[in-house]
Short mmCIF file of C-alpha atoms in Angstrom, two decimals:
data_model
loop_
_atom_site.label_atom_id
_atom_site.label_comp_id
_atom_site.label_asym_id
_atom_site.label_seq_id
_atom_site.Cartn_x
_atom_site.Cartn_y
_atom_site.Cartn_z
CA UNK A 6 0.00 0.00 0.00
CA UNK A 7 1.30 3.33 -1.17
CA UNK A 8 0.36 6.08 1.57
CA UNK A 9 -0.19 9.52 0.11
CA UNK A 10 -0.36 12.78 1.77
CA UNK A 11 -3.81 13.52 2.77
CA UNK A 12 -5.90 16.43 1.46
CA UNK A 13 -6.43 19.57 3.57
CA UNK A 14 -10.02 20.20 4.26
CA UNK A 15 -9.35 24.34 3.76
CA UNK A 16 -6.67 26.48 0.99
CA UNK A 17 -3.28 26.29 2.02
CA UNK A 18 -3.79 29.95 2.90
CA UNK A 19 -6.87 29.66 4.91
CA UNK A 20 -5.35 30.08 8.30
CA UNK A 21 -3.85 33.38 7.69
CA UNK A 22 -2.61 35.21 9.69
CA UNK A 23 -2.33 33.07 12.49
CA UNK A 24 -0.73 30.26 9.98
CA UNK A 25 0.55 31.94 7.09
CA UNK A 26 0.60 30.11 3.62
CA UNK A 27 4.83 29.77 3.88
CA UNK A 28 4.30 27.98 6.99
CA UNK A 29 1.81 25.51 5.57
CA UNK A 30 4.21 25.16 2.84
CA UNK A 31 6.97 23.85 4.52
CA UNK A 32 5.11 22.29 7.70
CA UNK A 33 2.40 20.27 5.26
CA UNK A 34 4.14 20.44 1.89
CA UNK A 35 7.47 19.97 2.63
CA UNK A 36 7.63 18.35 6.25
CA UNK A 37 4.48 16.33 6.24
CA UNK A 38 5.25 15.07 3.24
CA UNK A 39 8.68 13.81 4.14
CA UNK A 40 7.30 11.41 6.71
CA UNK A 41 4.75 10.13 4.26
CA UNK A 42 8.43 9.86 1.28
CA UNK A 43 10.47 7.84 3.77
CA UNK A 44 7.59 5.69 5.54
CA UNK A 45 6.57 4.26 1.96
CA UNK A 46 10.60 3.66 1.07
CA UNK A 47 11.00 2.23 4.57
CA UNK A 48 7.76 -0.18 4.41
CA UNK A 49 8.60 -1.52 0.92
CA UNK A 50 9.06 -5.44 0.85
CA UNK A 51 8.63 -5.33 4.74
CA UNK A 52 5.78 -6.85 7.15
CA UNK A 53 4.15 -3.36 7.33
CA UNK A 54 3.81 -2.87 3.70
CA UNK A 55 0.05 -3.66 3.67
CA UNK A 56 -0.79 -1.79 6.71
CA UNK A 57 -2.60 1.49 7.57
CA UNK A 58 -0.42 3.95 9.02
CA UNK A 59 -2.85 3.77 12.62
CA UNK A 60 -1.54 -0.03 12.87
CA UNK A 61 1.95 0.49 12.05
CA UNK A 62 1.98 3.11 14.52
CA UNK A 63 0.92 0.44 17.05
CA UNK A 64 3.30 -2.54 15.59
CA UNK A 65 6.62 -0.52 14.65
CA UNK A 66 9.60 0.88 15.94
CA UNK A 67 12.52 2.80 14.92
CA UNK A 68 12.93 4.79 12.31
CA UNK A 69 9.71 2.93 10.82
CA UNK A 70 7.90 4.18 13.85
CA UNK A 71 9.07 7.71 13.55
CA UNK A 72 7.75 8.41 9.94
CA UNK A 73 4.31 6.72 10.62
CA UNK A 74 3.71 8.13 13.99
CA UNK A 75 4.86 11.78 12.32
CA UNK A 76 2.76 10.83 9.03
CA UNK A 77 -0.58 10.30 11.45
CA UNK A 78 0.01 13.02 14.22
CA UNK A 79 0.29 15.95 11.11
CA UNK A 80 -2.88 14.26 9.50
CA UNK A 81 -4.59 14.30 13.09
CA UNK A 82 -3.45 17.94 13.81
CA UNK A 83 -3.76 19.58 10.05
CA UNK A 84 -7.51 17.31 9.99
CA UNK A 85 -8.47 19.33 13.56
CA UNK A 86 -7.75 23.07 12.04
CA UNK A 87 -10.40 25.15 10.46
CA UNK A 88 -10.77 28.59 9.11
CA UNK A 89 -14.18 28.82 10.00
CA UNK A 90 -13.94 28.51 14.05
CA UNK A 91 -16.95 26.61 15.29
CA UNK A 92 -18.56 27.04 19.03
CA UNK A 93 -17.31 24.10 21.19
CA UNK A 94 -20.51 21.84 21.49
CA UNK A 95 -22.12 21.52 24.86
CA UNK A 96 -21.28 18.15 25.20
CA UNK A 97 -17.33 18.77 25.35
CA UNK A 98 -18.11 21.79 27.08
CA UNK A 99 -19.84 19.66 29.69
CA UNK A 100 -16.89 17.44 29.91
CA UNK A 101 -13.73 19.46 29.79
CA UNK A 102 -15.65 21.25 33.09
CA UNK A 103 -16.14 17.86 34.89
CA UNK A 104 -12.33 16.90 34.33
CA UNK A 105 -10.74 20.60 34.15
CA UNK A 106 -13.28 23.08 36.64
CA UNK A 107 -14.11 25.18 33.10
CA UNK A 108 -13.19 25.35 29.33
CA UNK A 109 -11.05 28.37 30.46
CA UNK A 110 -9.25 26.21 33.11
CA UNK A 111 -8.73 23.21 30.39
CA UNK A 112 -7.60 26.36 27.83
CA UNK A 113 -4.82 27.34 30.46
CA UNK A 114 -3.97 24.17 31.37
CA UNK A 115 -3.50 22.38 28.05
CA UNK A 116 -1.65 25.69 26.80
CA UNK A 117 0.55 25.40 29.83
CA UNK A 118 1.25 21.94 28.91
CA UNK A 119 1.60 22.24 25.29
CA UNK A 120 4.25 25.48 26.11
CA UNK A 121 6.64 23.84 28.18
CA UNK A 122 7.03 20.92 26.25
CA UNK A 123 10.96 20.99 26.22
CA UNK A 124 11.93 20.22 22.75
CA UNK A 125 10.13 18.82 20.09
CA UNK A 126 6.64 17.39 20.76
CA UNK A 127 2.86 17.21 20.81
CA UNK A 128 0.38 18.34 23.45
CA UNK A 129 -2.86 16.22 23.50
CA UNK A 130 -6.23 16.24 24.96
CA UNK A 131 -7.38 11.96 25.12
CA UNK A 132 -9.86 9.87 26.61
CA UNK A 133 -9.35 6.65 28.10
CA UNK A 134 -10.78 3.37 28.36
CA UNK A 135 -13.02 4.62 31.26
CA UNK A 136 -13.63 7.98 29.67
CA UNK A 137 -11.45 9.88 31.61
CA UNK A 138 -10.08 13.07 29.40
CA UNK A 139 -6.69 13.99 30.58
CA UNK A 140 -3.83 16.30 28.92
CA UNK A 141 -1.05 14.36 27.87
CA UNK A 142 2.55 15.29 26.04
CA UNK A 143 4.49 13.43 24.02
CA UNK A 144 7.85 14.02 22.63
CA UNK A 145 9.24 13.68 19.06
CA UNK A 146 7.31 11.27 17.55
CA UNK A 147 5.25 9.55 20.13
CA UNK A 148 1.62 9.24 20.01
CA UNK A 149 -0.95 8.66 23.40
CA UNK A 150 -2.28 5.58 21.01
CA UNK A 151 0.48 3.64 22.05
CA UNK A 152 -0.50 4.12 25.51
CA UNK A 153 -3.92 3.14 25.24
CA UNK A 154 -5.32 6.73 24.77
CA UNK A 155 -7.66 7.99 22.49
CA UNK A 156 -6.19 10.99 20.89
CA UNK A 157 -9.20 14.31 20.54
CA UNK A 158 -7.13 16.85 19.61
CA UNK A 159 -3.12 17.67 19.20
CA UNK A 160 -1.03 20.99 18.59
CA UNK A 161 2.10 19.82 17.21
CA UNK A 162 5.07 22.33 19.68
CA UNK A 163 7.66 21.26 17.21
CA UNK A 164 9.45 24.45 15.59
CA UNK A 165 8.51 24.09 12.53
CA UNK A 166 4.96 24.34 13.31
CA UNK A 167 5.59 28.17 14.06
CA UNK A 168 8.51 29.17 13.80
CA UNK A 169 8.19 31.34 10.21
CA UNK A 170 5.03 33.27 11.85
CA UNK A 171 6.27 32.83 15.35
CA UNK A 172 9.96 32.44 15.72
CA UNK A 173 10.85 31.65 19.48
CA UNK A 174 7.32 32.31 20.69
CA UNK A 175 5.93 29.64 20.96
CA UNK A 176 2.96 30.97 23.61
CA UNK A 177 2.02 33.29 21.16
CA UNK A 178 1.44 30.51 18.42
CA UNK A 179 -0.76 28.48 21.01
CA UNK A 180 -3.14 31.68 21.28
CA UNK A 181 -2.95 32.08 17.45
CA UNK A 182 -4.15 28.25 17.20
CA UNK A 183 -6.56 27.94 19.25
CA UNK A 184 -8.92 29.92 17.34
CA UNK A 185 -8.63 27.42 14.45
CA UNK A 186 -9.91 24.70 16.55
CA UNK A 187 -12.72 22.52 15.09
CA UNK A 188 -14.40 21.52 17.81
CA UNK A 189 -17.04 19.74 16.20
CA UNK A 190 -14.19 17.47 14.77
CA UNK A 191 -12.52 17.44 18.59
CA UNK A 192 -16.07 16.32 19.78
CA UNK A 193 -16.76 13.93 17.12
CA UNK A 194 -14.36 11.88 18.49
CA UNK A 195 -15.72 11.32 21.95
#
């Protein structure tokens, strides 16, 4: 199975300002796409040649790992953006103030979380088995799957998500984002 670079839902420039069109450029043209390049050279001939990227994500390690766990966390983050921001329906509301106090205390916390990520990384809001939602960060490639976590939204902290718009700040980028937030999408996946 050949895996190809998904399709954005929105224009390449659709995020502007808060993710200009150079960024999505190089973050889903050029970086995104260099995960999908070397996982479909690395699977060739191998055991996970027939697989979806999910399952090889589950199965894999090394450098095998890296590319499909990078190829599905972009997918997951660039399929969670929207230019059209969408009210958060009542039924995450509902949770994320069970778990967090309030959506504002949830905001600041997975913010926090996703800003002090040291290095290169991913900051997550899952579920798990019991339907407990809980912020979780991963570095470099990992992915909460692997954990037994049900990924419902991610902001990828790794430079080259912001760093053309951005530069060193990475706060300011986490505001920016969070306004492109589907939260229909984040819901969905309750």
């Amino acid at each position: 199975m050949v895996h190809l670079l998904s399709e954005l839902p929105y224009g390449k420039d659709a995020l502007a300002p808060a993710i200009s069109l150079e960024t999505m450029e190089y973050h889903y043209g050029k970086h995104f796409q260099a995960y999908i390049d070397n996982l479909n050279k690395l699977i060739e001939g191998s055991p996970y040649e027939d697989m979806e990227i999910g399952e090889i994500v589950m199965k894999a390690g090394g450098a095998i790992f890296n590319n499909a766990a990078q190829a599905w966390n972009h997918d997951f983050y660039f399929q969670t953006l929207t230019p059209s921001p969408v009210e958060m329906p009542e039924i995450l509301a509902e949770k994320l103030e069970k778990t967090f106090g309030s959506v504002q205390d949830f905001k600041s916390e997975f913010i926090k979380a996703a800003a002090t990520v040291f290095g290169s990384g991913w900051a997550w809001l899952c579920k798990d088995k019991e339907e407990n939602l809980s912020i979780v960060t991963t570095q470099n490639a990992d992915n909460p799957m692997t954990q037994g976590l049900k990924p419902l939204l991610v902001i990828d902290v790794w430079e080259h998500a912001y760093y053309i718009d951005y530069r060193n700040r990475r706060a300011a980028y986490l505001e920016a984002i969070w306004n492109l937030i589907d939260w229909e999408k984040v819901s969905s996946r309750l």
